[in-house]
Coordinates of C-alpha atoms and ligand atoms in Angstrom, one line a residue:
M1 CA 3.8 -23.5 -52.1
Q2 CA 5.7 -24.2 -49.0
K3 CA 4.4 -23.2 -45.6
T4 CA 5.4 -19.7 -44.5
R5 CA 4.8 -18.1 -41.1
I6 CA 4.0 -14.4 -40.7
L7 CA 2.7 -12.4 -37.7
F8 CA 0.2 -9.6 -37.4
C9 CA 0.6 -7.2 -34.4
S10 CA -1.1 -3.9 -33.6
D11 CA -2.1 -1.3 -31.1
V12 CA 1.2 -1.1 -29.3
H13 CA 0.7 2.6 -28.4
L14 CA 4.1 3.9 -27.4
C15 CA 3.0 7.0 -25.5
H16 CA 2.9 8.7 -22.1
A17 CA 0.5 6.2 -20.5
N18 CA 1.4 3.2 -18.3
W19 CA -0.7 0.0 -18.7
Y20 CA -0.6 -3.1 -16.7
G21 CA 2.0 -1.7 -14.4
R22 CA 4.6 -0.9 -17.0
T23 CA 5.8 2.3 -18.6
S24 CA 5.5 2.5 -22.3
A25 CA 9.2 2.0 -22.9
E26 CA 9.3 -1.1 -20.6
R27 CA 6.3 -2.5 -22.4
M28 CA 7.9 -1.9 -25.9
G29 CA 11.1 -3.5 -24.8
N30 CA 9.1 -6.5 -23.5
M31 CA 7.3 -6.8 -26.8
I32 CA 10.5 -6.8 -28.8
K33 CA 11.8 -9.5 -26.5
D34 CA 8.6 -11.6 -26.9
L35 CA 8.6 -11.2 -30.7
N36 CA 12.3 -12.2 -30.9
E37 CA 12.0 -15.1 -28.6
F38 CA 9.1 -16.4 -30.6
Y39 CA 11.2 -16.0 -33.8
D40 CA 13.9 -18.2 -32.2
K41 CA 11.3 -20.9 -31.5
K42 CA 9.2 -20.5 -34.6
P43 CA 10.9 -18.4 -37.3
Y44 CA 8.6 -16.1 -39.3
E45 CA 9.2 -14.3 -42.6
Q46 CA 7.5 -11.0 -41.7
I47 CA 5.7 -9.0 -39.1
V48 CA 2.9 -6.9 -40.4
F49 CA 2.0 -4.1 -37.9
L50 CA -1.5 -2.9 -38.3
G51 CA -1.3 0.6 -36.8
D52 CA -1.5 2.6 -33.6
Y53 CA 2.2 2.8 -32.7
S54 CA 1.5 6.0 -30.8
L55 CA -1.0 8.6 -29.8
D56 CA 0.7 11.2 -32.0
H57 CA -2.4 13.1 -33.0
W58 CA -4.6 12.4 -30.0
V59 CA -4.5 15.6 -28.0
C60 CA -5.8 14.4 -24.6
G61 CA -3.8 14.3 -21.4
E62 CA -0.2 14.2 -22.5
G63 CA -1.0 12.7 -25.9
G64 CA -0.8 14.5 -29.3
T65 CA 3.0 14.9 -29.1
W66 CA 3.3 15.4 -32.8
L67 CA 0.9 18.2 -32.9
N68 CA 2.1 19.8 -29.7
Q69 CA 5.9 19.2 -29.8
R70 CA 6.7 17.7 -33.2
L71 CA 7.7 14.6 -31.2
S72 CA 6.8 11.5 -33.2
N73 CA 6.4 8.3 -31.2
T74 CA 5.9 6.5 -34.5
D75 CA 9.5 7.5 -35.3
N76 CA 10.6 6.6 -31.8
F77 CA 8.9 3.2 -32.2
I78 CA 11.1 2.5 -35.3
K79 CA 14.3 4.0 -34.1
Q80 CA 14.3 2.8 -30.5
F81 CA 12.5 -0.5 -30.6
A82 CA 11.6 -2.0 -34.0
K83 CA 15.2 -1.7 -35.1
D84 CA 15.9 -4.6 -32.8
L85 CA 13.4 -7.0 -34.4
K86 CA 14.9 -10.1 -35.9
A87 CA 12.5 -10.3 -38.8
P88 CA 11.5 -7.7 -41.5
Y89 CA 8.4 -5.7 -40.7
H90 CA 5.9 -3.6 -42.5
M91 CA 3.9 -0.8 -40.9
C92 CA 0.4 0.1 -41.8
P93 CA -0.9 3.4 -40.3
G94 CA -3.6 3.5 -37.6
N95 CA -6.1 6.1 -36.7
H96 CA -3.5 7.6 -34.3
E97 CA -1.0 8.1 -37.1
Q98 CA -2.7 10.8 -39.1
Y99 CA 0.4 11.9 -40.9
G100 CA 0.1 13.2 -44.4
H101 CA 1.7 11.1 -47.2
E102 CA 4.9 13.0 -47.2
D103 CA 5.5 12.8 -43.4
W104 CA 4.4 9.2 -43.3
E105 CA 6.8 8.2 -46.1
R106 CA 9.7 10.2 -44.5
I107 CA 9.2 8.6 -41.1
V108 CA 8.2 5.0 -42.1
G109 CA 9.6 4.7 -45.5
T110 CA 6.6 3.1 -47.2
K111 CA 3.3 4.3 -48.6
R112 CA 0.2 4.6 -46.4
D113 CA -1.6 2.2 -48.8
D114 CA 0.8 -0.6 -49.9
A115 CA 1.2 -4.1 -51.0
F116 CA 3.8 -6.9 -51.0
T117 CA 4.1 -10.6 -51.5
V118 CA 5.1 -13.2 -49.0
G119 CA 4.8 -17.0 -49.0
G120 CA 2.9 -17.0 -52.3
Y121 CA 0.3 -14.6 -51.0
L122 CA -0.4 -11.0 -51.9
I123 CA -0.8 -8.8 -48.8
V124 CA -2.5 -5.5 -49.3
T125 CA -2.3 -3.0 -46.5
C126 CA -5.3 -0.6 -46.6
D127 CA -5.1 2.9 -45.0
N128 CA -8.7 3.2 -43.9
F129 CA -8.4 6.2 -41.6
S130 CA -7.4 8.5 -44.5
G131 CA -10.5 10.7 -44.5
D132 CA -8.7 13.9 -43.2
L133 CA -5.0 13.5 -43.1
D134 CA -2.5 15.9 -41.6
P135 CA -5.0 17.5 -39.1
K136 CA -3.9 20.7 -37.4
Q137 CA -5.7 19.8 -34.1
H138 CA -6.8 16.8 -32.1
S139 CA -7.8 13.9 -34.3
D140 CA -9.0 10.4 -33.8
G141 CA -8.8 9.8 -37.5
V142 CA -11.6 9.9 -40.0
Y143 CA -12.7 6.6 -41.6
A144 CA -12.6 6.4 -45.3
A145 CA -14.0 3.4 -47.3
T146 CA -11.5 0.8 -48.4
K147 CA -9.9 1.8 -51.7
L148 CA -11.1 -1.0 -53.9
D149 CA -9.4 0.5 -57.0
F150 CA -6.0 0.3 -55.3
I151 CA -6.6 -3.3 -54.3
K152 CA -7.8 -4.3 -57.8
A153 CA -4.7 -2.6 -59.3
K154 CA -2.4 -4.5 -57.0
M155 CA -4.2 -7.8 -57.7
E156 CA -3.7 -7.1 -61.5
E157 CA 0.0 -6.5 -60.8
F158 CA 0.3 -9.9 -59.1
P159 CA -2.1 -12.1 -61.0
G160 CA -3.1 -15.4 -59.6
L161 CA -1.9 -15.0 -56.0
P162 CA -4.4 -15.5 -53.2
V163 CA -4.9 -12.2 -51.3
I164 CA -4.9 -11.1 -47.7
L165 CA -6.4 -7.7 -47.1
C166 CA -5.4 -6.0 -43.9
G167 CA -5.7 -2.6 -42.3
H168 CA -6.0 -0.9 -39.0
Y169 CA -9.8 -1.5 -39.2
F170 CA -12.5 -2.4 -41.6
D171 CA -15.7 -0.7 -40.4
W172 CA -18.4 -2.8 -41.9
N173 CA -21.0 -0.3 -40.8
K174 CA -19.4 2.4 -42.9
E175 CA -18.4 0.4 -46.0
P176 CA -20.6 0.7 -49.1
A177 CA -22.3 -2.2 -50.8
A178 CA -19.4 -2.3 -53.4
F179 CA -17.1 -3.5 -50.6
F180 CA -19.2 -6.5 -49.8
D181 CA -19.8 -7.2 -53.5
F182 CA -16.1 -7.1 -54.1
L183 CA -15.4 -9.6 -51.3
K184 CA -18.2 -11.9 -52.5
N185 CA -17.1 -12.0 -56.1
E186 CA -13.3 -11.8 -55.8
K187 CA -12.5 -15.3 -54.7
R188 CA -8.8 -14.6 -54.4
I189 CA -9.5 -12.7 -51.2
T190 CA -8.9 -15.3 -48.5
A191 CA -9.4 -13.2 -45.3
L192 CA -9.0 -9.8 -43.8
F193 CA -7.0 -8.8 -40.7
C194 CA -7.5 -5.7 -38.5
G195 CA -6.6 -4.2 -35.2
H196 CA -8.0 -1.1 -33.5
D197 CA -10.5 -2.7 -31.1
H198 CA -7.8 -4.4 -29.0
R199 CA -9.6 -7.7 -29.3
T200 CA -9.0 -11.2 -30.7
E201 CA -12.2 -12.3 -32.4
I202 CA -13.5 -13.2 -35.8
T203 CA -16.1 -11.2 -37.7
D204 CA -18.0 -13.1 -40.4
L205 CA -19.1 -10.5 -42.9
G206 CA -22.1 -12.7 -43.8
E207 CA -23.9 -13.8 -46.9
K208 CA -23.4 -10.5 -48.8
A209 CA -19.6 -11.0 -48.5
D210 CA -19.7 -14.8 -49.1
H211 CA -18.8 -15.2 -45.4
V212 CA -15.4 -13.8 -45.8
C213 CA -14.0 -13.1 -42.3
I214 CA -12.1 -10.4 -40.5
Y215 CA -9.6 -11.6 -37.9
H216 CA -9.0 -9.0 -35.1
D217 CA -5.3 -9.3 -34.3
G218 CA -5.3 -8.4 -30.6
H219 CA -3.1 -5.8 -28.9
Y220 CA 0.1 -5.1 -27.0
S221 CA -1.2 -2.3 -24.8
Y222 CA -4.6 -2.8 -23.0
S223 CA -7.6 -5.1 -23.7
G224 CA -10.6 -3.7 -25.6
D225 CA -13.8 -2.4 -24.0
G226 CA -15.4 -4.9 -21.7
K227 CA -12.4 -7.2 -21.8
T228 CA -9.5 -7.8 -19.3
P229 CA -6.0 -9.2 -19.6
Y230 CA -7.6 -12.5 -18.4
D231 CA -9.6 -12.5 -21.6
I232 CA -6.9 -11.1 -23.9
M233 CA -3.3 -10.4 -23.0
W234 CA -0.4 -8.8 -24.8
G235 CA 0.2 -10.8 -27.9
F236 CA 0.2 -11.1 -31.7
T237 CA -1.5 -13.2 -34.3
E238 CA 0.5 -16.1 -35.9
V239 CA -0.5 -16.9 -39.4
M240 CA 0.7 -19.9 -41.4
L241 CA 0.3 -19.4 -45.1
T242 CA -0.3 -22.7 -47.0
E243 CA -1.4 -23.9 -50.4
E244 CA -4.9 -24.6 -49.1
G245 CA -5.4 -21.5 -47.0
I246 CA -4.2 -19.8 -43.8
D247 CA -4.0 -21.2 -40.3
V248 CA -4.4 -18.5 -37.7
K249 CA -4.2 -18.2 -33.9
Y250 CA -3.6 -15.5 -31.3
V251 CA -0.5 -16.0 -29.3
E252 CA 0.0 -14.6 -25.8
P253 CA 3.6 -15.0 -24.4
T254 CA 4.2 -15.6 -20.7
N255 CA 4.2 -12.3 -18.9
T256 CA 3.6 -11.0 -15.4
V257 CA 1.6 -7.8 -15.2
N258 CA -0.4 -5.8 -12.7
F259 CA -4.1 -5.2 -13.3
K260 CA -6.2 -3.2 -10.9
G261 CA -3.9 -4.0 -8.0
N262 CA -3.6 -7.7 -8.7
V263 CA -0.5 -9.4 -10.0
I264 CA -1.3 -11.6 -13.0
E265 CA 1.1 -14.3 -13.8
H266 CA -0.1 -15.0 -17.3
Q267 CA 1.1 -18.2 -18.8
Y268 CA 1.7 -18.7 -22.5
R269 CA -1.7 -19.2 -24.2
E270 CA -3.0 -19.6 -27.7
Q271 CA -6.6 -18.8 -28.5
N272 CA -9.0 -18.1 -31.3
H273 CA -7.6 -20.7 -33.6
A274 CA -9.1 -20.7 -37.1
F275 CA -8.5 -21.9 -40.6
F276 CA -9.5 -19.8 -43.6
R277 CA -9.6 -21.9 -46.7
R278 CA -8.7 -20.4 -50.0
R279 CA -11.8 -19.6 -52.1
D280 CA -10.0 -19.5 -55.4
I281 CA -9.1 -23.2 -55.6
Ligands
LIG1 FE1 -6.9 2.4 -33.2

């Protein structure tokens, strides 16, 4: 197996709000530029977006544009911005994309739960906010336990490949014992990736999951609760897939932003470097 680079990126939130002194459109343009410049320096095979392209179903302030105006910022994200990416990309839904299956497939072109292979790994994208899809009023998404039967079926379809599970979030407080048993016993699962909390950190799921870890892939909007752009800036997670396992780091490109009246000249930074060894060899 040769080394293959992929990226995880999430919580880009194209919407009415300005963060860090930029309009949403300016920020999206900046993100596409950052991703393409990174591609020129370190080519990657695939971007996996882990949800929250919008606030399409969040009816607060000027959010909830899909429910109120049938204006989809998920669709705008694709047609106005993602179209300019240099690498192929896959989109997993977030809690802010509560589209029913038909609308999601029409807008995005893939299934809400999906799977594909890259670099000798099977990537399964889990739709974990599927508890009450196609709401008629304000929704923050309803968590539903990870669909183990779907993952098992995909693993049977692609026998022998090491697996990366990813989704907008894996809420370990809401997952049943079967989730942890599955991770513990199914050694082909190498690691999990999520977004949602706008952080870069690693959650070790503990003994009951054989210490399989969830890597939180950061954000390209605003830092999570209790964090600032000094702690975690706009960025994405770089993953090198290898025969032995996956090498992971959070990458923050150079950017100048405004935070609470201060100009931050953020220099390129890598943080949260980790290596997740394959458990099946
Ligand atoms: Fe989210």
